[in-house]
Coordinates of C-alpha atoms and ligand atoms in Angstrom, one line a residue:
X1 CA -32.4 34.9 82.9
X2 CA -33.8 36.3 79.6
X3 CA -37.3 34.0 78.2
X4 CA -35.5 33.1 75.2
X5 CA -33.0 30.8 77.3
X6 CA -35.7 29.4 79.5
X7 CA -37.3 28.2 76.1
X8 CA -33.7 26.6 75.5
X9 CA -33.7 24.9 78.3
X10 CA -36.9 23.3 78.0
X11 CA -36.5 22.3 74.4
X12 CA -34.3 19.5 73.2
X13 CA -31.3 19.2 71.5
X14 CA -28.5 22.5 71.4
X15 CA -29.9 25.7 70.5
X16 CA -28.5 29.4 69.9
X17 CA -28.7 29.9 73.7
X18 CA -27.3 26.6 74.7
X19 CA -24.5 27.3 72.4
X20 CA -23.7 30.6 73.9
X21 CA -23.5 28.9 77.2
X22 CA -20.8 26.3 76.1
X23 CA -19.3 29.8 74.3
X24 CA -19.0 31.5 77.7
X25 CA -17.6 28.3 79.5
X26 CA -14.9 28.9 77.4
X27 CA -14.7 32.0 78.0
X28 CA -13.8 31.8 81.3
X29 CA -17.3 31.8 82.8
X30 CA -17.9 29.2 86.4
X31 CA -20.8 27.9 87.3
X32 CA -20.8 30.7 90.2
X33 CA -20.8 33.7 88.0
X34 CA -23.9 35.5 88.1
X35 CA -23.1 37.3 84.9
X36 CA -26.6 38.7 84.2
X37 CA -27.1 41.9 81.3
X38 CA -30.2 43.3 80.4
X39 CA -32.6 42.5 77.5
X40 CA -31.3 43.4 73.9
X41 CA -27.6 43.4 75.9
X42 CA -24.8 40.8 74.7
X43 CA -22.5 39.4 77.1
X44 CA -18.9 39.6 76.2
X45 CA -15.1 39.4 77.7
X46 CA -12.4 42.2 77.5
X47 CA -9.1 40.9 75.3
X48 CA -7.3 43.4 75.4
X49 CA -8.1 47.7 75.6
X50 CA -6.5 50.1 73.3
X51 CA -7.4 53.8 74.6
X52 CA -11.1 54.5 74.6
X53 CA -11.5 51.1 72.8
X54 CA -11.8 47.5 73.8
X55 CA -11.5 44.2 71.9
X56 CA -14.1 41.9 73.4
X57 CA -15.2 38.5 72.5
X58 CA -18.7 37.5 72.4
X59 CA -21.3 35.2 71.1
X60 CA -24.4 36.2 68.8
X61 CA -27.7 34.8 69.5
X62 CA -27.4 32.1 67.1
X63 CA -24.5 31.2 67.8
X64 CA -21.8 32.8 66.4
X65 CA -18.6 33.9 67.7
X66 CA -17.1 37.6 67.1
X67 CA -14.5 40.0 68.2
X68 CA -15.2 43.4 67.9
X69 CA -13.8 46.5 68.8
X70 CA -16.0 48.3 71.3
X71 CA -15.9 52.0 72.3
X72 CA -16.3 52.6 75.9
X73 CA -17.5 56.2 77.3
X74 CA -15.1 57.7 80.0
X75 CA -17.4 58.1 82.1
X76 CA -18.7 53.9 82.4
X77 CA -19.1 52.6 85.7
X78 CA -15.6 51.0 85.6
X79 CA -13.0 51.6 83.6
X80 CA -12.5 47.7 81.5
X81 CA -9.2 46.1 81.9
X82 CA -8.5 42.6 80.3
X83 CA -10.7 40.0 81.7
X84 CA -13.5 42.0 82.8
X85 CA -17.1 40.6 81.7
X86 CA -19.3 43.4 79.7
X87 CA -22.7 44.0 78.5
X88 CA -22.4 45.0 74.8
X89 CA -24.7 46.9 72.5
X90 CA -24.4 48.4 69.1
X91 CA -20.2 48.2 69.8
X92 CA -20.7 50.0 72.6
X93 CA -19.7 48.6 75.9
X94 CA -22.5 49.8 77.8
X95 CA -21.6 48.6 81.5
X96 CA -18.6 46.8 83.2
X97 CA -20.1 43.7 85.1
X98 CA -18.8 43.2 89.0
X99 CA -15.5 42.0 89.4
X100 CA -14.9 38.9 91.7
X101 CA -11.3 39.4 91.6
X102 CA -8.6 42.0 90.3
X103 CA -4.4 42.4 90.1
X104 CA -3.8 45.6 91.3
X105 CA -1.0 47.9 91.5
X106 CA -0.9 51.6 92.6
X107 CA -1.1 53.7 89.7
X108 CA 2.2 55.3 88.6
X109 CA 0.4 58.8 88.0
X110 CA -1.9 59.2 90.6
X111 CA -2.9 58.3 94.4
X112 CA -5.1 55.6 92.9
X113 CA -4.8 52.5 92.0
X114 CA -4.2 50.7 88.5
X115 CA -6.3 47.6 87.9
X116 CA -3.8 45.1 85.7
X117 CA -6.5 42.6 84.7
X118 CA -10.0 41.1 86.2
X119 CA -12.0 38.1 87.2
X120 CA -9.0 35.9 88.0
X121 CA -9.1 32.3 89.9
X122 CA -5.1 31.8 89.4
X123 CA -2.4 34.3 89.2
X124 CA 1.1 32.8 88.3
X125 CA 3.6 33.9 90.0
X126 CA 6.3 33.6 86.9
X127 CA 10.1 33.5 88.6
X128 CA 13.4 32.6 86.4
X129 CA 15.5 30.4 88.1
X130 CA 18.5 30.2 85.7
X131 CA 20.6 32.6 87.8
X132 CA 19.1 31.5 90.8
X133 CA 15.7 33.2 93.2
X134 CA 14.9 36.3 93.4
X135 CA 13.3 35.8 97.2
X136 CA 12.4 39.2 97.5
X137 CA 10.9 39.6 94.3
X138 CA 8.9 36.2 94.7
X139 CA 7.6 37.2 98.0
X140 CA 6.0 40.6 96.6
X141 CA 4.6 39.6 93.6
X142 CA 2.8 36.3 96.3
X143 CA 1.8 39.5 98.5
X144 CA 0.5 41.4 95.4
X145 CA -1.1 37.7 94.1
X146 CA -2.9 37.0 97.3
X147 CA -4.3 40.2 97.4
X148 CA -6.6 40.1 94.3
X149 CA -8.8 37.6 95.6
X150 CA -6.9 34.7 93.6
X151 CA -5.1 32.0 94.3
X152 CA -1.1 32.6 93.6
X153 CA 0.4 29.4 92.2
X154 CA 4.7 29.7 91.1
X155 CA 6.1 28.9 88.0
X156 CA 9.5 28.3 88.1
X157 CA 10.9 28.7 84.6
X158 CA 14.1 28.4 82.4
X159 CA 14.7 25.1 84.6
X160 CA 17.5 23.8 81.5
X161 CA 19.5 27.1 82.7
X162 CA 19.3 26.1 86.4
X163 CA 21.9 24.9 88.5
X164 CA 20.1 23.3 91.1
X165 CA 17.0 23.0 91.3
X166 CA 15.6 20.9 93.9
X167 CA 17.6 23.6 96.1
X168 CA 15.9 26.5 94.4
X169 CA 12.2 24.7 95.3
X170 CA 13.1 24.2 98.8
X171 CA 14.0 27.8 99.1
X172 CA 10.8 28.5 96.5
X173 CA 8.6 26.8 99.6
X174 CA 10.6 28.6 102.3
X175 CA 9.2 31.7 101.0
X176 CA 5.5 31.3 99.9
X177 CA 4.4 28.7 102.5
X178 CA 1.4 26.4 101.4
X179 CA 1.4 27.5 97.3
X180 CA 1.7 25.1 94.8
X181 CA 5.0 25.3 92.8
X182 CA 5.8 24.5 89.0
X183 CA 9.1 23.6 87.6
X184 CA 8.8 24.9 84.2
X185 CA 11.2 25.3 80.6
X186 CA 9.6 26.4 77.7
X187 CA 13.1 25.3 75.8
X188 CA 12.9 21.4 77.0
X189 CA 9.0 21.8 77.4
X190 CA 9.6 20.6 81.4
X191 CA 6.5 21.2 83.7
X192 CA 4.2 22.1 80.5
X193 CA 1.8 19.4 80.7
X194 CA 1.3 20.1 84.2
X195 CA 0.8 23.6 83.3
X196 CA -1.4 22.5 80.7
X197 CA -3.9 20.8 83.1
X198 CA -4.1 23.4 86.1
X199 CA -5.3 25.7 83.2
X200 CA -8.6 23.7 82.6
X201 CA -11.9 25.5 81.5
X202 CA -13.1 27.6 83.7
X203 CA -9.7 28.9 84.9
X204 CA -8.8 32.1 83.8
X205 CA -4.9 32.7 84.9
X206 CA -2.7 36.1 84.9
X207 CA 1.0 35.5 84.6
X208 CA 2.7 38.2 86.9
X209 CA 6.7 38.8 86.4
X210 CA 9.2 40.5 86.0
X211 CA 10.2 41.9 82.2
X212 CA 11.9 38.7 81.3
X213 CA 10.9 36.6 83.1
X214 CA 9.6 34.3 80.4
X215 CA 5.7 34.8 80.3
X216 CA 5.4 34.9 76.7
X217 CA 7.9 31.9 75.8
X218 CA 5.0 29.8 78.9
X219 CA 2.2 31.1 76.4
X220 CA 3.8 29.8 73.5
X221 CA 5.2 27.2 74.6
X222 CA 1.7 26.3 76.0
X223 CA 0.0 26.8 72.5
X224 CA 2.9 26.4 70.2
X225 CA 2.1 29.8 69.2
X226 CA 4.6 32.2 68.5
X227 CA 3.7 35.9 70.1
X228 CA 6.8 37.9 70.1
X229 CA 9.0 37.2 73.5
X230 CA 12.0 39.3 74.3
X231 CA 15.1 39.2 73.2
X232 CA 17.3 40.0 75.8
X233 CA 20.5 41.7 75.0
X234 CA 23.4 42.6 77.3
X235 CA 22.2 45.4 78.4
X236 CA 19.6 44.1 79.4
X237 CA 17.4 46.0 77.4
X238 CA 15.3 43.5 75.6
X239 CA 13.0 44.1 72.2
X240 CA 9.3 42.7 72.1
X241 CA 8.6 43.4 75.5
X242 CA 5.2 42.7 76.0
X243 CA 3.7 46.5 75.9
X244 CA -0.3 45.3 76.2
X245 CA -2.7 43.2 78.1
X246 CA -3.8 40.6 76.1
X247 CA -6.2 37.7 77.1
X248 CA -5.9 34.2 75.5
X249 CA -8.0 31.2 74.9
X250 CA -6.2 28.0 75.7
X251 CA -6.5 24.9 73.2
X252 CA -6.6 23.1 77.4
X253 CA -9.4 25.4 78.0
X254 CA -9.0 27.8 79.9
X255 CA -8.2 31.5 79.6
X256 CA -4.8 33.0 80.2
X257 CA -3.8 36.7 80.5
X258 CA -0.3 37.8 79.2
X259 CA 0.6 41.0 80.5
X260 CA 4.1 43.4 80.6
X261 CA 6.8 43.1 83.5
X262 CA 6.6 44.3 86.5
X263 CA 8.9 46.4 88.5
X264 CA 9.5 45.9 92.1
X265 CA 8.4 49.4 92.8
X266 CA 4.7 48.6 90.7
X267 CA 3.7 46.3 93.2
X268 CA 1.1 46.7 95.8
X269 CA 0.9 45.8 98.9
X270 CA -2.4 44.9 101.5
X271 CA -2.8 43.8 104.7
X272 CA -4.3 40.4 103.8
X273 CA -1.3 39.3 101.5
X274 CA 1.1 40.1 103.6
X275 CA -0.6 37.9 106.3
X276 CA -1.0 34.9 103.5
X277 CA 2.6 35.3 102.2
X278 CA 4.1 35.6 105.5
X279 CA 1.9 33.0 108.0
X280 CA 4.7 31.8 109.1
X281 CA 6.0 35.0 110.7
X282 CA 2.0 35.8 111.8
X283 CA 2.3 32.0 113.3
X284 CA 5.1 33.0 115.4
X285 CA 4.0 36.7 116.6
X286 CA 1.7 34.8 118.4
X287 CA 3.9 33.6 120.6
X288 CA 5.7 37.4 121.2
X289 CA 5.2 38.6 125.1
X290 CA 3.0 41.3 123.8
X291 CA -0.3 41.7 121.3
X292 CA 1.6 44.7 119.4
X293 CA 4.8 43.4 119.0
X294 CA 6.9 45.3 116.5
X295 CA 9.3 42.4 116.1
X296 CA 12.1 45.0 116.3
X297 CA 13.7 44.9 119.4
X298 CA 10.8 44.5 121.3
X299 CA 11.5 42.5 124.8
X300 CA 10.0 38.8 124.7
X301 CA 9.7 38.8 120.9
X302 CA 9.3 35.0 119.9
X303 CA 9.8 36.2 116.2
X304 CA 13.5 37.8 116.5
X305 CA 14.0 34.1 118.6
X306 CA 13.4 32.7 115.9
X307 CA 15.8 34.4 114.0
X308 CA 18.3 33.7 116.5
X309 CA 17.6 30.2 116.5
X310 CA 18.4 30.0 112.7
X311 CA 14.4 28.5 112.4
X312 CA 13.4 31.7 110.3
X313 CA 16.0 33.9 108.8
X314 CA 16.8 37.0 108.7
X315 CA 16.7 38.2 105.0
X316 CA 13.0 36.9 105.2
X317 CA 12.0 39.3 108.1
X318 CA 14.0 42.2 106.8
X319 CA 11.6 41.7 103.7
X320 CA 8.8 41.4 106.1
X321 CA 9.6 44.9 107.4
X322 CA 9.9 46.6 104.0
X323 CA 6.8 45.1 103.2
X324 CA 5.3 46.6 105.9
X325 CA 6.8 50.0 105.7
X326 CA 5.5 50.2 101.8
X327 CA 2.1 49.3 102.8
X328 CA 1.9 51.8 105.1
X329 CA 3.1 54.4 102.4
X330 CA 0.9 53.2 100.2
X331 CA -2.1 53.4 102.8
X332 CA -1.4 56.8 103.4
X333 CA -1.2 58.2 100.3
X334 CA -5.0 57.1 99.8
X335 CA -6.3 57.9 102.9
X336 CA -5.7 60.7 105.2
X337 CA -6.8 58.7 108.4
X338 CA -3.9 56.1 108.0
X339 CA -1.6 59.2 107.6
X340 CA -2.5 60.0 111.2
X341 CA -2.4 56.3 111.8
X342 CA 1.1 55.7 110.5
X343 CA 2.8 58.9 112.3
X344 CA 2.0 57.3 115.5
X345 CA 3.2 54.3 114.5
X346 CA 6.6 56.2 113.3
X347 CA 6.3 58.0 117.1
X348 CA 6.4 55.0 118.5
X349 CA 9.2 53.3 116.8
X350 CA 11.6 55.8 117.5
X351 CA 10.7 55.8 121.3
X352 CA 11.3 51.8 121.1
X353 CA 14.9 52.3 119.1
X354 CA 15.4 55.0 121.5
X355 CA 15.3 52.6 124.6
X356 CA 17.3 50.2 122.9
Ligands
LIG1 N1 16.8 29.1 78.5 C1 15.5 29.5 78.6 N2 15.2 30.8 78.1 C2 13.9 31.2 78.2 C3 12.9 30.3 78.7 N3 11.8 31.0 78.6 C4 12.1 32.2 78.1 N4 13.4 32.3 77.8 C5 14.0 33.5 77.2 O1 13.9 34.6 78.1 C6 13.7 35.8 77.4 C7 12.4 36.5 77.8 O2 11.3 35.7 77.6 P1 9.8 36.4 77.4 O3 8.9 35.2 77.3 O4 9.8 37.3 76.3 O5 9.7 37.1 78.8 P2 8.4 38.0 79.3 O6 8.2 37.6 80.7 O7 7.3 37.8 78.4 O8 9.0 39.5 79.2 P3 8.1 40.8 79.1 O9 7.2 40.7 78.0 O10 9.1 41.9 78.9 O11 7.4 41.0 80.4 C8 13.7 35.4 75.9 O12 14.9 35.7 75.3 C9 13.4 33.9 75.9 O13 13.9 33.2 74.9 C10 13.3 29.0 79.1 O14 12.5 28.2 79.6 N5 14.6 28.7 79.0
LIG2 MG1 6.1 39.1 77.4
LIG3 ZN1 7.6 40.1 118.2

């Protein structure tokens, strides 16, 4: 902590520095960060980067609030996404602070991978049900949620469109065991006010979806704003397509992050979300005769019983198994080791469907 804020503290009433506090609260900032820049630094938050640029709010020394447009050398420590918490000077972002948490995606150019946003506590997992669930595509983007260190929470939305929609929960809780669901409209304003207070201060929130899904119209309808939302035509090619990553203030305090569609292809996979979004399959693999079970044949497999039984079914394993078979893709394209690692595990696959 810099001297001028222990004088704060030890003064009375609310300074400059004190103000800057409440400032970052709003910002986004918990009691947990350690956000800490050198002297003669400003601490500030990525909105939203344009090429070798980055809008970032801050807060000046006495007080004042201000958004400027920062350069950023290629060669920084990180590259800033939306989110992430810098140390400014001179409107120069001069270091990228340690992320806590980070929506990833493997990069559509390279063997890397693509950071979508940073420092997150809740990423929504935005699903339309008004021509009924996507299971497959819910159970990814949970994977892909799980995986950046946040917790995933579903928002349902365009609930005046759907049919029915108890149904569509129960199969919502089927496939993302244990997460907290929303039933959202922005058009009736349905499930807004419960929106509205899980996004308190000190929550920053990404909305992940699908292009359509209705991220924009949650935002808006959230704020009463009106950011551009797509227009979806028949072809399903739909103008105002969110093309940026922006981050929001919330008039309920907390900070939101709109970002473009995702594809079913963008998303990654890791170990860890795969385990979250599918306990229920790790629950019963603990049952199969053998430690390395493949669940594919394998003799004394408790997780094909279930199947059988009708107690887990059979479109939710077959996901499982893509799942799987992507991550280990994806693992191999970073890391030669896995490669190695993944052959075998082709090798022995065929030897098991060869016995069968
Ligand atoms: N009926 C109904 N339509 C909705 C609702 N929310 C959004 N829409 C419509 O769905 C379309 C897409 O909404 P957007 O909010 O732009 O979707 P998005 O997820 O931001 O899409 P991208 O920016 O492309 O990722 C628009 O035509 C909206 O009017 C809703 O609650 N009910
Ligand atoms: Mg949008
Ligand atoms: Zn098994």
């Amino acid at each position: 902590m810099d001297d001028s804020a222990n004088e704060e503290s030890a003064g009375t009433g609310v300074g400059p520095s004190m103000k800057v506090e409440q400032f970052l609260r709003t910002l986004g900032r918990t009691a947990s960060d350690s956000l800490e820049v050198a002297e003669g630094m400003d601490l500030g938050r990525v909105s939203i980067v344009h090429g070798a640029n980055a809008d970032v709010i801050w807060c000046h020394k006495d007080g004042r609030e201000v958004i400027s447009t920062c350069h950023f050398a290629t060669n920084l420590n990180l590259r800033p996404v939306a989110g992430d918490w810098v140390a400014l000077h001179d409107n120069h972002i001069v270091k990228v602070l340690a992320r806590r948490s980070a929506l990833r995606r493997p990069d559509p150019n390279q063997r890397d991978v693509q950071i979508l946003a940073a420092n997150l506590d809740l990423v929504l997992l935005v699903v339309p049900i008004d021509r009924g669930l996507n299971v497959r595509m819910l159970e990814r983007f949970a994977v892909m949620a799980w995986d950046s260190g946040a917790r995933p929470l579903v928002v349902l939305t365009k609930a005046d469109g759907a049919v029915d929609v108890p149904a569509l929960r129960g199969e919502t809780e089927l496939s993302v065991p244990g997460v907290h669901i929303l039933t959202t409209s922005s058009l009736s304003g349905e499930g807004i006010e419960q929106l509205r207070g899980l996004l308190h201060e000190g929550i920053t929130a990404v909305m992940l979806g699908a292009s359509g899904a209705g991220k924009t119209s949650l935002l808006n309808a959230l704020e009463g704003s009106d950011e551009t939302t797509r227009s979806v035509s028949r072809s399903g090619e739909g103008r105002h397509a969110t093309t940026t990553r922006k981050l929001y203030r919330l008039s309920c305090g907390g900070v939101l992050l709109d970002i473009p569609g995702l594809r079913l292809l963008d998303l990654m996979v890791g170990q860890e979300g795969v385990a979250e979004t599918f306990s229920d399959i790790g629950e019963l693999a603990t049952r199969c005769r053998f430690r390395d079970c493949g669940h594919r044949g394998d003799e004394g497999c408790a997780v094909e019983a279930a199947v059988a039984s009708g107690e887990l079914s059979m479109r939710r394993l077959e996901n499982w198994r893509l799942i799987q078979s992507e991550m280990a893709h994806q693992e191999s394209r970073r890391d030669p080791s896995a490669m190695a690692a993944q052959r075998k595990r082709w090798r022995a696959n065929s030897k098991n469907s060869r016995k069968r």
